[in-house]
Tab-separated table of C-alpha atoms in Angstrom:
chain	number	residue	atom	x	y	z
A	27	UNK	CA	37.406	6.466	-10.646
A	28	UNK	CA	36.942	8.186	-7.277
A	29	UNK	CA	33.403	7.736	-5.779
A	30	UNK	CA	32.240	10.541	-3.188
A	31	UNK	CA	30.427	7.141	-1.750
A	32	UNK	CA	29.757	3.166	-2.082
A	33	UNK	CA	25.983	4.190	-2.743
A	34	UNK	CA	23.726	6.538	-2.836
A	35	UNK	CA	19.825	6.003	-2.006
A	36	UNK	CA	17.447	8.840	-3.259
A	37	UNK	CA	14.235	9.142	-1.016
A	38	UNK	CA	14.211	8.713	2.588
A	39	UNK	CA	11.023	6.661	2.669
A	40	UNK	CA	10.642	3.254	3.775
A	41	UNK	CA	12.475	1.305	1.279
A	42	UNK	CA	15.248	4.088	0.773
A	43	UNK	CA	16.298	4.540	4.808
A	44	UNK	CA	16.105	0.571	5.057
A	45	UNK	CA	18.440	-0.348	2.311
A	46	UNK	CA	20.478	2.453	3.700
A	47	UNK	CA	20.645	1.394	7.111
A	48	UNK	CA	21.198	-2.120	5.952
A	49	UNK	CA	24.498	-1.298	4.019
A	50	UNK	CA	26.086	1.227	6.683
A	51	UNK	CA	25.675	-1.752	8.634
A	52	UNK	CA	27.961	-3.498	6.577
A	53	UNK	CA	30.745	-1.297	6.775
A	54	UNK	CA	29.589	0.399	3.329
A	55	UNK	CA	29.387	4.665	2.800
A	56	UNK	CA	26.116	5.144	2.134
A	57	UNK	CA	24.360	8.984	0.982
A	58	UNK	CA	20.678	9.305	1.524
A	59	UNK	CA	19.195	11.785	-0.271
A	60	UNK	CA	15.583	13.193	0.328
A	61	UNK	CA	13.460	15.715	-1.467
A	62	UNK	CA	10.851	17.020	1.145
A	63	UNK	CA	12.110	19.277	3.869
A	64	UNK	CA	12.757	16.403	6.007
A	65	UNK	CA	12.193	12.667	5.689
A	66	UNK	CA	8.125	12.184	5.826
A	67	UNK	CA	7.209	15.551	4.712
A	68	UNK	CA	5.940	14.476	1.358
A	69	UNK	CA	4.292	11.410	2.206
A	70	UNK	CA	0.712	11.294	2.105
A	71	UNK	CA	0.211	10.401	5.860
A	72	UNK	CA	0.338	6.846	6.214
A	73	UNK	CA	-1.152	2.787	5.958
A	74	UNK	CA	-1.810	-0.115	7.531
A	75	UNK	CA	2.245	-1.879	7.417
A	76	UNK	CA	2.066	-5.813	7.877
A	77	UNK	CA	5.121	-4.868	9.946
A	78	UNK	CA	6.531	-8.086	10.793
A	79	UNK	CA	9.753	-8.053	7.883
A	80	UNK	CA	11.000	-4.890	10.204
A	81	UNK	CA	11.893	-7.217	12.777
A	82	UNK	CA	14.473	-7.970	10.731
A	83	UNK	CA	16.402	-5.203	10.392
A	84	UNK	CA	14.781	-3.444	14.188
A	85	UNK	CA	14.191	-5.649	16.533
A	86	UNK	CA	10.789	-4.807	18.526
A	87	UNK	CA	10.296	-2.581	15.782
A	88	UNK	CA	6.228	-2.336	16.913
A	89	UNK	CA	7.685	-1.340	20.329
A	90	UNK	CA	9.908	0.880	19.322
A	91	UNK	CA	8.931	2.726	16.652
A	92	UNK	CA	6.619	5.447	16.550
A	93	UNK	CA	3.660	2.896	15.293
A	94	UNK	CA	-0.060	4.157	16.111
A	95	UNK	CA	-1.787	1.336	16.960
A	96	UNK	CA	-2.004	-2.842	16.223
A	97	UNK	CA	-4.176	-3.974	14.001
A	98	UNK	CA	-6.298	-7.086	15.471
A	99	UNK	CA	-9.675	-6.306	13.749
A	100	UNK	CA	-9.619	-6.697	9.750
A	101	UNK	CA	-13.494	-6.180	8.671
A	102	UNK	CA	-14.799	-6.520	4.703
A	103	UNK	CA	-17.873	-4.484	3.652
A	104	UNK	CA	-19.548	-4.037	1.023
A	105	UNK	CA	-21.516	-0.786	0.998
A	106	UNK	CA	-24.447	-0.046	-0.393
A	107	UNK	CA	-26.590	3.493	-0.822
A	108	UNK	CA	-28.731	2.643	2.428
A	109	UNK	CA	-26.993	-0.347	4.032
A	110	UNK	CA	-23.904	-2.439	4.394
A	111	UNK	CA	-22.449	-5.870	4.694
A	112	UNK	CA	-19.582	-6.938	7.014
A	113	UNK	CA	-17.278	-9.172	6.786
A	114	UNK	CA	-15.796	-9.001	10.452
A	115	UNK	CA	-12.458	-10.595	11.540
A	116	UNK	CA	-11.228	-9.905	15.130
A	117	UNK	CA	-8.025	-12.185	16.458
A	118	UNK	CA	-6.137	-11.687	19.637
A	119	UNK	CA	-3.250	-13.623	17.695
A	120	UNK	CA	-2.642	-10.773	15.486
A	121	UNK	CA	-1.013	-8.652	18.784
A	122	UNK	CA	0.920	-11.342	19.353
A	123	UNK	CA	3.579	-11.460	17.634
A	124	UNK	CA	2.323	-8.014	16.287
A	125	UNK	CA	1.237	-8.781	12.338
A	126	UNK	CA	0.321	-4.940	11.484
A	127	UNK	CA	0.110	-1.537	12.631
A	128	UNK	CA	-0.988	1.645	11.681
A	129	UNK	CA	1.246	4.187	10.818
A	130	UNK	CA	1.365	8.143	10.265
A	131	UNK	CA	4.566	8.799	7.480
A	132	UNK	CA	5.127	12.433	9.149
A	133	UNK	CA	5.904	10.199	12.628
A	134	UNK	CA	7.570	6.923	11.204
A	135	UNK	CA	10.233	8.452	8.329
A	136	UNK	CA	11.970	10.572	10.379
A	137	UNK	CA	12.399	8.029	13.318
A	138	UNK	CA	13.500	5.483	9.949
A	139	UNK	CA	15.625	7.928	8.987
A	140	UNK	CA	17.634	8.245	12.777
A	141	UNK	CA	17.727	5.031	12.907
A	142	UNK	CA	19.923	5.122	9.035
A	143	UNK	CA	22.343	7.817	10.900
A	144	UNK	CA	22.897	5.916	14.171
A	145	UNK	CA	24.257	3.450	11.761
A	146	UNK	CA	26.661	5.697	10.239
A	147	UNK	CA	23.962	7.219	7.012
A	148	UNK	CA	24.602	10.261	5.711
A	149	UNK	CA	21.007	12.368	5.061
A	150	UNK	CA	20.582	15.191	3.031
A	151	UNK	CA	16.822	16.840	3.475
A	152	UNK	CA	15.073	19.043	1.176
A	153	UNK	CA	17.032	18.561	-1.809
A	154	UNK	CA	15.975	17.715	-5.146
A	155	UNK	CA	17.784	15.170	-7.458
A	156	UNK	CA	17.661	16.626	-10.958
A	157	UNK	CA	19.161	13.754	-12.729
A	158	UNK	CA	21.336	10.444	-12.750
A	159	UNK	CA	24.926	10.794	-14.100
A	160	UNK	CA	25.555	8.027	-16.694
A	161	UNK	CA	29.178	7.430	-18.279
A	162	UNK	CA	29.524	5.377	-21.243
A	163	UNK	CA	28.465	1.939	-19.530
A	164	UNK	CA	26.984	2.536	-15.988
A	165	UNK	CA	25.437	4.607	-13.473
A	166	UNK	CA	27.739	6.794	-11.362
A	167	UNK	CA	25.728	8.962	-9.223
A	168	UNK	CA	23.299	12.337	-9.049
A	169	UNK	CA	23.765	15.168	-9.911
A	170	UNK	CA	21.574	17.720	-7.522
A	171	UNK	CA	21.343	21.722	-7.353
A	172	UNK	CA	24.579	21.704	-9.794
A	173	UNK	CA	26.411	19.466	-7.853
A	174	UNK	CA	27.527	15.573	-8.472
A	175	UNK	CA	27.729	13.578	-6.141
A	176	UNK	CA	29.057	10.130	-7.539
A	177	UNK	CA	28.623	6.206	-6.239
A	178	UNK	CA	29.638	2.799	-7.270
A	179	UNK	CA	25.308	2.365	-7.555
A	180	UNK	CA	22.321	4.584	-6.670
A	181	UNK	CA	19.481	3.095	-5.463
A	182	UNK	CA	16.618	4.609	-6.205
A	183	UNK	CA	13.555	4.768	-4.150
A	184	UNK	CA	11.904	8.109	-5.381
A	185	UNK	CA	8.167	6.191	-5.844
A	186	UNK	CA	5.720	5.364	-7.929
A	187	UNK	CA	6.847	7.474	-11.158
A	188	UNK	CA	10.633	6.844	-10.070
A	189	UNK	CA	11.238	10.355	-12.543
A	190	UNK	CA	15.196	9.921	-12.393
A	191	UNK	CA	14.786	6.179	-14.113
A	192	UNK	CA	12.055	7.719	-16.333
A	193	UNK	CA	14.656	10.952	-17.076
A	194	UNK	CA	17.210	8.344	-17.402
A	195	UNK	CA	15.441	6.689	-20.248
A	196	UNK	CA	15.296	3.199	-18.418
A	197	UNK	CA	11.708	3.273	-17.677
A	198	UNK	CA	9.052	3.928	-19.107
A	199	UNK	CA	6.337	6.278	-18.049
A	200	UNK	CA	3.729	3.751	-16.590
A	201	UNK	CA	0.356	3.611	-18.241
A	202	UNK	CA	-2.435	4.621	-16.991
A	203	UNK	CA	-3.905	1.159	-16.099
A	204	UNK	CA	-1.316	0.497	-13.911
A	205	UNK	CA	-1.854	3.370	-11.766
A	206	UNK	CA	-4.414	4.386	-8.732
A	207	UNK	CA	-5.580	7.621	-7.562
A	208	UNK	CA	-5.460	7.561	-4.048
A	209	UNK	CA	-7.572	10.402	-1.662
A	210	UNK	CA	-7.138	10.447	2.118
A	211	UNK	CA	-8.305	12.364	4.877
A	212	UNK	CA	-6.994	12.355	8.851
A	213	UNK	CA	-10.185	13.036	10.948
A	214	UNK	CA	-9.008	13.466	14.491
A	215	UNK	CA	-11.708	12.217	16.334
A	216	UNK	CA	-9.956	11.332	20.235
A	217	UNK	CA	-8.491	8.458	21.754
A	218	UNK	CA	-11.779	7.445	23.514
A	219	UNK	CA	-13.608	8.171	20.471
A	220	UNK	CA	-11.755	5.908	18.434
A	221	UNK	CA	-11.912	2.634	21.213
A	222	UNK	CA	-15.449	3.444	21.828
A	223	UNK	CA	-16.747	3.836	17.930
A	224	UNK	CA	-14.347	0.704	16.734
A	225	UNK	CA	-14.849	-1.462	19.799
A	226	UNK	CA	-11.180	-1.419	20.606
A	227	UNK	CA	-9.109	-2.024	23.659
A	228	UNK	CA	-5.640	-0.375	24.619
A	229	UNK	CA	-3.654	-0.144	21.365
A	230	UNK	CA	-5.489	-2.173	19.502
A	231	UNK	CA	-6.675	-0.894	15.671
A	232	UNK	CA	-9.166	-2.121	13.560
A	233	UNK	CA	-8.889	-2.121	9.112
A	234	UNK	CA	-11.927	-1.840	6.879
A	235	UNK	CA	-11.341	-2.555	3.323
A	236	UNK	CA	-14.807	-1.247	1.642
A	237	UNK	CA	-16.400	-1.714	-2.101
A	238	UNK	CA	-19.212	-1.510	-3.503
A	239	UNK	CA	-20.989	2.701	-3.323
A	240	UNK	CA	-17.581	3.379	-1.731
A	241	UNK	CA	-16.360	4.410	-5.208
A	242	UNK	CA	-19.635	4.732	-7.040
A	243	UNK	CA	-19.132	2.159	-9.269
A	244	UNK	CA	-15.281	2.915	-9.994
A	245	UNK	CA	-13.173	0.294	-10.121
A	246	UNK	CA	-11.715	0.573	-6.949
A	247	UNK	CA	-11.551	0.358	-3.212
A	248	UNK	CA	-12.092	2.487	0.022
A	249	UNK	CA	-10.147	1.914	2.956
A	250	UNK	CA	-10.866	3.112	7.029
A	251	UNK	CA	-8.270	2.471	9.498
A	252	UNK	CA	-7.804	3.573	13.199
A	253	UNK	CA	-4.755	5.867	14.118
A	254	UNK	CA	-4.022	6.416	18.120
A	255	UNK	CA	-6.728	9.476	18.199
A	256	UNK	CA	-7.536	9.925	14.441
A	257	UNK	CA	-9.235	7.975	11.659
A	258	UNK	CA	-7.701	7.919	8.232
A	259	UNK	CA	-10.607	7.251	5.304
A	260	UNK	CA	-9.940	7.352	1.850
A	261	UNK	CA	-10.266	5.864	-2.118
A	262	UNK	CA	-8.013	4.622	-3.932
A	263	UNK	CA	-9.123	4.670	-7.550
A	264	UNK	CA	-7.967	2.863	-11.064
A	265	UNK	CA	-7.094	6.009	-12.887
A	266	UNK	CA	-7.705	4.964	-16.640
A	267	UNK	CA	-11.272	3.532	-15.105
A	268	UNK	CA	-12.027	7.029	-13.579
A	269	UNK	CA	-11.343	8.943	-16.223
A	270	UNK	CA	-13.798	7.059	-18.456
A	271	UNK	CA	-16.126	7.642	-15.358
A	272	UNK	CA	-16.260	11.452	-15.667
A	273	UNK	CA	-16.400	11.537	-12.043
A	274	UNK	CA	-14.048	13.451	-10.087
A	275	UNK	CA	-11.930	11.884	-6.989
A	276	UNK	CA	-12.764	14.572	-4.783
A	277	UNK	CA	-16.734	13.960	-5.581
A	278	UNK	CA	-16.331	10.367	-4.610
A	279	UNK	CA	-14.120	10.934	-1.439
A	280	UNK	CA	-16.382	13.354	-0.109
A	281	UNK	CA	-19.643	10.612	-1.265
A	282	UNK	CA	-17.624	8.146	0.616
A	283	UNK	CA	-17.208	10.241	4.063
A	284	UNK	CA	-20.879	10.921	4.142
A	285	UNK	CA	-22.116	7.477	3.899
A	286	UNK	CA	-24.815	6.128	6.600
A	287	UNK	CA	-22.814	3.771	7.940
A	288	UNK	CA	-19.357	5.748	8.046
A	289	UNK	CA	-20.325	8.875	8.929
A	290	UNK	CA	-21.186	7.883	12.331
A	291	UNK	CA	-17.812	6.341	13.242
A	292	UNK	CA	-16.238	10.714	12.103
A	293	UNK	CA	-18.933	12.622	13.870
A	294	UNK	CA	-17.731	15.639	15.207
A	295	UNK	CA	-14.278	15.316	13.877
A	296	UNK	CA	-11.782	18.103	13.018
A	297	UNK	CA	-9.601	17.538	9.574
A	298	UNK	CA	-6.230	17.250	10.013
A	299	UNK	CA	-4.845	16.604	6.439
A	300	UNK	CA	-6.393	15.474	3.234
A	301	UNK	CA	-4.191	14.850	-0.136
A	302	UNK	CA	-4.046	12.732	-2.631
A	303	UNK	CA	-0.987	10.271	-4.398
A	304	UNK	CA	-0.744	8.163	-6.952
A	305	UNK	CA	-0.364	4.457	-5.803
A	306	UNK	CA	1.273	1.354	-8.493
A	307	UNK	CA	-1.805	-1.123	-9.260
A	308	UNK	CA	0.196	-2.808	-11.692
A	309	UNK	CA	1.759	-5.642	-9.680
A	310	UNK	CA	3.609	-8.151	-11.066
A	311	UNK	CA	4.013	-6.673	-14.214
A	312	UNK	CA	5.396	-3.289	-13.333
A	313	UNK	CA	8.908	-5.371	-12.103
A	314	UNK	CA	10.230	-4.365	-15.288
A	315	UNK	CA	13.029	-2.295	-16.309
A	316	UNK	CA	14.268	-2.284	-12.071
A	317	UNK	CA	18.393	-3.094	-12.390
A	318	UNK	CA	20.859	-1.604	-15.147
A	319	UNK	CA	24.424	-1.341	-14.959
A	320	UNK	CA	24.891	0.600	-11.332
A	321	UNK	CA	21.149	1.425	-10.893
A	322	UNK	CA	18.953	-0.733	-8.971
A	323	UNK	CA	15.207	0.421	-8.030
A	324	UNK	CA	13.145	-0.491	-5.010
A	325	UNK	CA	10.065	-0.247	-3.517
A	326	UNK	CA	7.308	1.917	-4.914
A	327	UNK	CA	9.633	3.302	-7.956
A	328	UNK	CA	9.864	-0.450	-8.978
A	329	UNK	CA	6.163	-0.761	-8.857
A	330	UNK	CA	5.766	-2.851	-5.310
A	331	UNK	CA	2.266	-2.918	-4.158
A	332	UNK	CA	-0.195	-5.443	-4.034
A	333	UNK	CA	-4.092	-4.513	-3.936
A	334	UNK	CA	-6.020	-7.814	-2.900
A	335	UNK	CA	-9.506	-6.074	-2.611
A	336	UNK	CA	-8.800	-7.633	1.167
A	337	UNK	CA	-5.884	-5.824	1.820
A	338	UNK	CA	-3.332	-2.996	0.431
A	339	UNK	CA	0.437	-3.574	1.170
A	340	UNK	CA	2.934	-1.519	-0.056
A	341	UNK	CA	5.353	-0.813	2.714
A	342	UNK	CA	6.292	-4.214	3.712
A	343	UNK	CA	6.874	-5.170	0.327
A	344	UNK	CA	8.998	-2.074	-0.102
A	345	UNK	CA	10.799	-3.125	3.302
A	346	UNK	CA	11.557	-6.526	1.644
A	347	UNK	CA	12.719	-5.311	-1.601
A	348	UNK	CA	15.160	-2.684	0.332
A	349	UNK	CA	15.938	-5.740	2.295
A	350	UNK	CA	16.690	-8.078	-1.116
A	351	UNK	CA	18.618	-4.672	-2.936
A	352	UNK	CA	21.053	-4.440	0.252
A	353	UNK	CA	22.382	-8.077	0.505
A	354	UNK	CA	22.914	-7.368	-3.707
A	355	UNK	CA	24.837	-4.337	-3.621
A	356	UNK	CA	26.597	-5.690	-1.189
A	357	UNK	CA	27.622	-8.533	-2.777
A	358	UNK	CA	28.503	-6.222	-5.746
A	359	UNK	CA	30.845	-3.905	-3.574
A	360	UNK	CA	32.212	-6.955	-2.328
A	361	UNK	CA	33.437	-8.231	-5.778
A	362	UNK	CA	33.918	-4.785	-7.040
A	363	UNK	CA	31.490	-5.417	-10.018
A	364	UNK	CA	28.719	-3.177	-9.828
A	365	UNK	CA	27.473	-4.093	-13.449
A	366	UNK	CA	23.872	-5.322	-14.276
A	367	UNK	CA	24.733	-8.772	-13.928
A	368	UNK	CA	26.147	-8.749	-10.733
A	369	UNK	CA	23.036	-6.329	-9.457
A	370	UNK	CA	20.948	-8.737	-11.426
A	371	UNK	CA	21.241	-10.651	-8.215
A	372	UNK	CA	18.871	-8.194	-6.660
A	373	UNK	CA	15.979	-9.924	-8.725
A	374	UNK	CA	17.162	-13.429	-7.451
A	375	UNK	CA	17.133	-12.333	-3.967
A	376	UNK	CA	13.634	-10.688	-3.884
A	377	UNK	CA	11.748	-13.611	-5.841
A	378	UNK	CA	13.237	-16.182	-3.127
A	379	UNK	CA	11.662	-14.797	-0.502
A	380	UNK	CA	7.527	-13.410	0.157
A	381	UNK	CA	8.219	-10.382	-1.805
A	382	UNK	CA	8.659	-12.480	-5.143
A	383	UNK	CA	6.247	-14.916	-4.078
A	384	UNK	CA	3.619	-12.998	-3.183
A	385	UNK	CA	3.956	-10.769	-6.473
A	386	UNK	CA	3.417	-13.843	-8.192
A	387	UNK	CA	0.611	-15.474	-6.307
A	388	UNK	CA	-1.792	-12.641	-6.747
A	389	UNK	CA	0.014	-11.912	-10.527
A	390	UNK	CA	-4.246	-11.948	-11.461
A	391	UNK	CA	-5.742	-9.981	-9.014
A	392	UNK	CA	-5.094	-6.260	-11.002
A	393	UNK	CA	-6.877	-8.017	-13.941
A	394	UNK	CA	-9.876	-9.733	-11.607
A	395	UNK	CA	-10.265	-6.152	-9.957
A	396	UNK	CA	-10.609	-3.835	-12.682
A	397	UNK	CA	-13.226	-5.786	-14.431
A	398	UNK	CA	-15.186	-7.237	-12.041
A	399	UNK	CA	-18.304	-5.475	-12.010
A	400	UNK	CA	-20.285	-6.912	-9.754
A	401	UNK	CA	-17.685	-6.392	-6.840
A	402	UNK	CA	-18.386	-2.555	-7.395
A	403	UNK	CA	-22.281	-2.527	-6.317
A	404	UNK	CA	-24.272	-5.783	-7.298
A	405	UNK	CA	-23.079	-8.217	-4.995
A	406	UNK	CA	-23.386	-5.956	-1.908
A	407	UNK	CA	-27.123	-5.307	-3.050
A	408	UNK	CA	-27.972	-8.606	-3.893
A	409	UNK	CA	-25.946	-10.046	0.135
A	410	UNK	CA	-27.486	-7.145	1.599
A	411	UNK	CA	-31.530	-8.219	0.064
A	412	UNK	CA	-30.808	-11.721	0.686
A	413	UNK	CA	-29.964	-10.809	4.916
A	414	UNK	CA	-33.136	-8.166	4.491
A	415	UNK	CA	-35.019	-11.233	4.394
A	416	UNK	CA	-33.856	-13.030	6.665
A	417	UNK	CA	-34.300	-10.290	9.426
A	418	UNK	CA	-37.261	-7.798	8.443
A	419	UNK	CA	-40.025	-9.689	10.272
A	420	UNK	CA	-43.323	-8.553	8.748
A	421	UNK	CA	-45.947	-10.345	9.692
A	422	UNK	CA	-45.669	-12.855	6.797
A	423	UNK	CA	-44.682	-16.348	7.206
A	424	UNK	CA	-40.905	-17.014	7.049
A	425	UNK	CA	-39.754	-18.400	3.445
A	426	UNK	CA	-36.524	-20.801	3.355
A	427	UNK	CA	-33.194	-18.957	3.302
A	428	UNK	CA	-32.823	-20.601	-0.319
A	429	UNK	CA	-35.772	-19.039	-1.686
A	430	UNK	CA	-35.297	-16.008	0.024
A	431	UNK	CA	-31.530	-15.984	-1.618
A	432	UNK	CA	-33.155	-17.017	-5.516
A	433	UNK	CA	-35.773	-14.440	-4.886
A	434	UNK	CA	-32.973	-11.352	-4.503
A	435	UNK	CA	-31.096	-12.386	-6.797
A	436	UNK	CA	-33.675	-12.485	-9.794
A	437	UNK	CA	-34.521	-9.231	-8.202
A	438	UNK	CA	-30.917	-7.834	-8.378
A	439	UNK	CA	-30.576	-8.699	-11.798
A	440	UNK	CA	-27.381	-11.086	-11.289
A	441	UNK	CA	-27.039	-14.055	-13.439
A	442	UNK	CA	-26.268	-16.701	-11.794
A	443	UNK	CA	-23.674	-17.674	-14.436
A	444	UNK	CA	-22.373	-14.323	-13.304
A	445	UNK	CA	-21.964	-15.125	-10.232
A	446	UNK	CA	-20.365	-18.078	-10.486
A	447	UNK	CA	-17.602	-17.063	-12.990
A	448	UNK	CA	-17.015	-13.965	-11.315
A	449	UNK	CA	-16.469	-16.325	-7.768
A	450	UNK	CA	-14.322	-18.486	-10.004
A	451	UNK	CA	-12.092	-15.272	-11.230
A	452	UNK	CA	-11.582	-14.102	-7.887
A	453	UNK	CA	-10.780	-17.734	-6.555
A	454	UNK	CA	-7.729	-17.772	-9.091
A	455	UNK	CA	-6.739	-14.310	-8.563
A	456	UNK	CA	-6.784	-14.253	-4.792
């Protein structure tokens, strides 16, 4: 048949405007298709993006992208009601070559998505795909507003619920253990505010990856990163756990802004946006179901994120799987065999390089984090008793640091066989 293009890629995020750009660049005509007004609209602000894989495909991309500042401190803490435990990592090295930024979605998808024109993209904004056309043995294109628009394959990159694959009948609805509630707010605070309160210099950022009374005992994280003049501060939740909770997000997003030790660092800040998204805490196991016969799906819509408890990456593994899908479709145009074998190549291509590997390596850590209980409020109270004495001097003699520690932790009721398989869990998950 005649196709209206060599691909099409729905969603003009980060995965969808690299693969794009990637295969214009080969000579190929490529359709991007987005569904907010314009490319960035819909995302829910922005992350910390270990940015270095966008080197490959922009040059200087920390330079020359609208990036809001370089992450060079990465802290830990564990929070408790009335006190909290840091875990603080600051490294010149990570500025140089830059390892991570800070990024707001409304400023970085629409420079993404110039960049896919200036290499011959075609964008559409602010429409909505309503389905995938299907003939009797592949994928052909969309069909959006009434109109098809037909392609050799569609990439899709229309996140986490990926509702064309789902409407398709390729992929399942995910469960609900495999999926996060995330809750952000931007609290512009200044540019001086943010250096002075974070202990920054020039453009550099600083990450804090919090647990413990950040989620009230949900299975969970918190995160707290630095934008150029704003702060963005947030949850992200494992939605089956929070439902059992009975707690609402909102209740523990707002708990987590008022905390003792956070509050401080938003004092006298003015909201800017708050929203919330769901985010895939699946991992390995969500790369299921990802190529059919002229279909391939990327990024968040193939379930790409990785939750650590140390760190949250999603964009640079959708970046890499973009990366993976364009050398695959191209291969596929190539040969003129766009059928699920050829595209099975996309799978191949991904797993050889830190997208695959990196899946793998921390296949354990969805498991370790959803039931490890005493990373969700008794280890911060038990580190933050055992360094309360240590440093409240009253009067009475000083007692050995390994008393002090056996003392807090008979106190915090913590077994230590607890302990120790829970440190054991989290050594082979992470």
């Amino acid at each position: 048949m005649d196709y209206d293009f060599d691909v099409i890629v729905v969603g003009a995020g980060v995965a969808g405007s690299v693969a794009a750009t990637a295969l214009a660049r080969q000579g190929h005509e490529v359709l991007l298709v987005e569904r907010g007004t314009e490319p960035g609209a819909k995302n829910l602000s922005g992350g910390v993006f270990y940015s270095r894989v966008m080197d490959e495909v922009f040059p200087g991309f920390a330079q020359a992208a609208p990036v809001e500042r370089v992450i060079t401190r990465n802290t830990l803490s564990f929070l408790n009601a009335a006190s909290a435990v840091n875990i603080d990592y600051w490294d010149q090295r990570l500025a140089s070559p830059v390892n991570a930024v800070s990024v707001l979605r409304a400023h970085l998808d629409p420079w993404l998505a110039e960049q896919a024109e200036e290499a011959g993209v075609s964008l559409i904004s602010g429409v909505k795909v309503d389905r995938l056309l299907r003939g009797d043995t592949h994928f052909y294109g969309i069909e959006a507003a009434g109109e098809e628009m037909t392609a050799k394959v569609v990439i899709a990159a229309d996140g986490v619920n990926s509702f064309l694959a789902q409407g398709a009948g390729v992929r399942a609805k995910q469960p609900t253990k495999n999926l996060g509630l995330g809750i952000k707010s931007v609290i512009q605070i200044g540019e001086d505010a943010v250096r002075e309160r974070f202990n920054l210099t020039g453009s550099e950022g600083a990450a804090y990856a919090l647990v413990g009374d950040a989620t009230m005992g949900v299975p969970g994280g918190g995160f707290m990163y630095t934008n150029r003049d704003s702060v963005s501060i947030g949850v992200v939740l494992m939605l089956e756990r929070l439902t059992a909770s009975g707690l609402t997000s909102s209740d523990i997003h707002d708990h987590l802004l008022s905390h003792p030790f956070l509050a401080p660092f938003l004092e006298g800040g003015e909201l800017l946006e708050y929203g919330c998204h769901l985010v895939a805490e699946g991992g390995q196991a969500m790369q299921e179901g990802i190529v059919h016969d002229g279909l391939i799906l990327i990024g968040d819509a193939a379930g790409f994120t990785l939750n650590t408890g140390l760190t949250v990456r999603g964009m640079d593994l959708a970046a890499g799987s973009a990366l993976a899908a364009s050398k695959a479709v191209h291969a596929a145009l190539e040969a003129g065999d766009y059928s699920r074998l050829a595209l099975q190549a996309y799978v191949d291509e991904y797993e050889a390089t830190f997208v695959g590997k990196d899946m793998h390596t921390y296949r354990h850590a969805p498991g370790f984090l959803e039931n490890a209980p005493l990373m969700f409020g008794p280890a911060g109270r038990l580190a933050a008793e055992v360094f309360y004495g240590v440093y409240n001097h009253d009067l009475r003699p000083r007692r050995h640091i390994a008393k002090v520690a056996l003392d807090a932790m008979r106190g915090s009721g913590v077994r230590m066989s607890e302990l120790v398989t829970t440190s054991l869990r989290a050594l082979r998950a992470l």
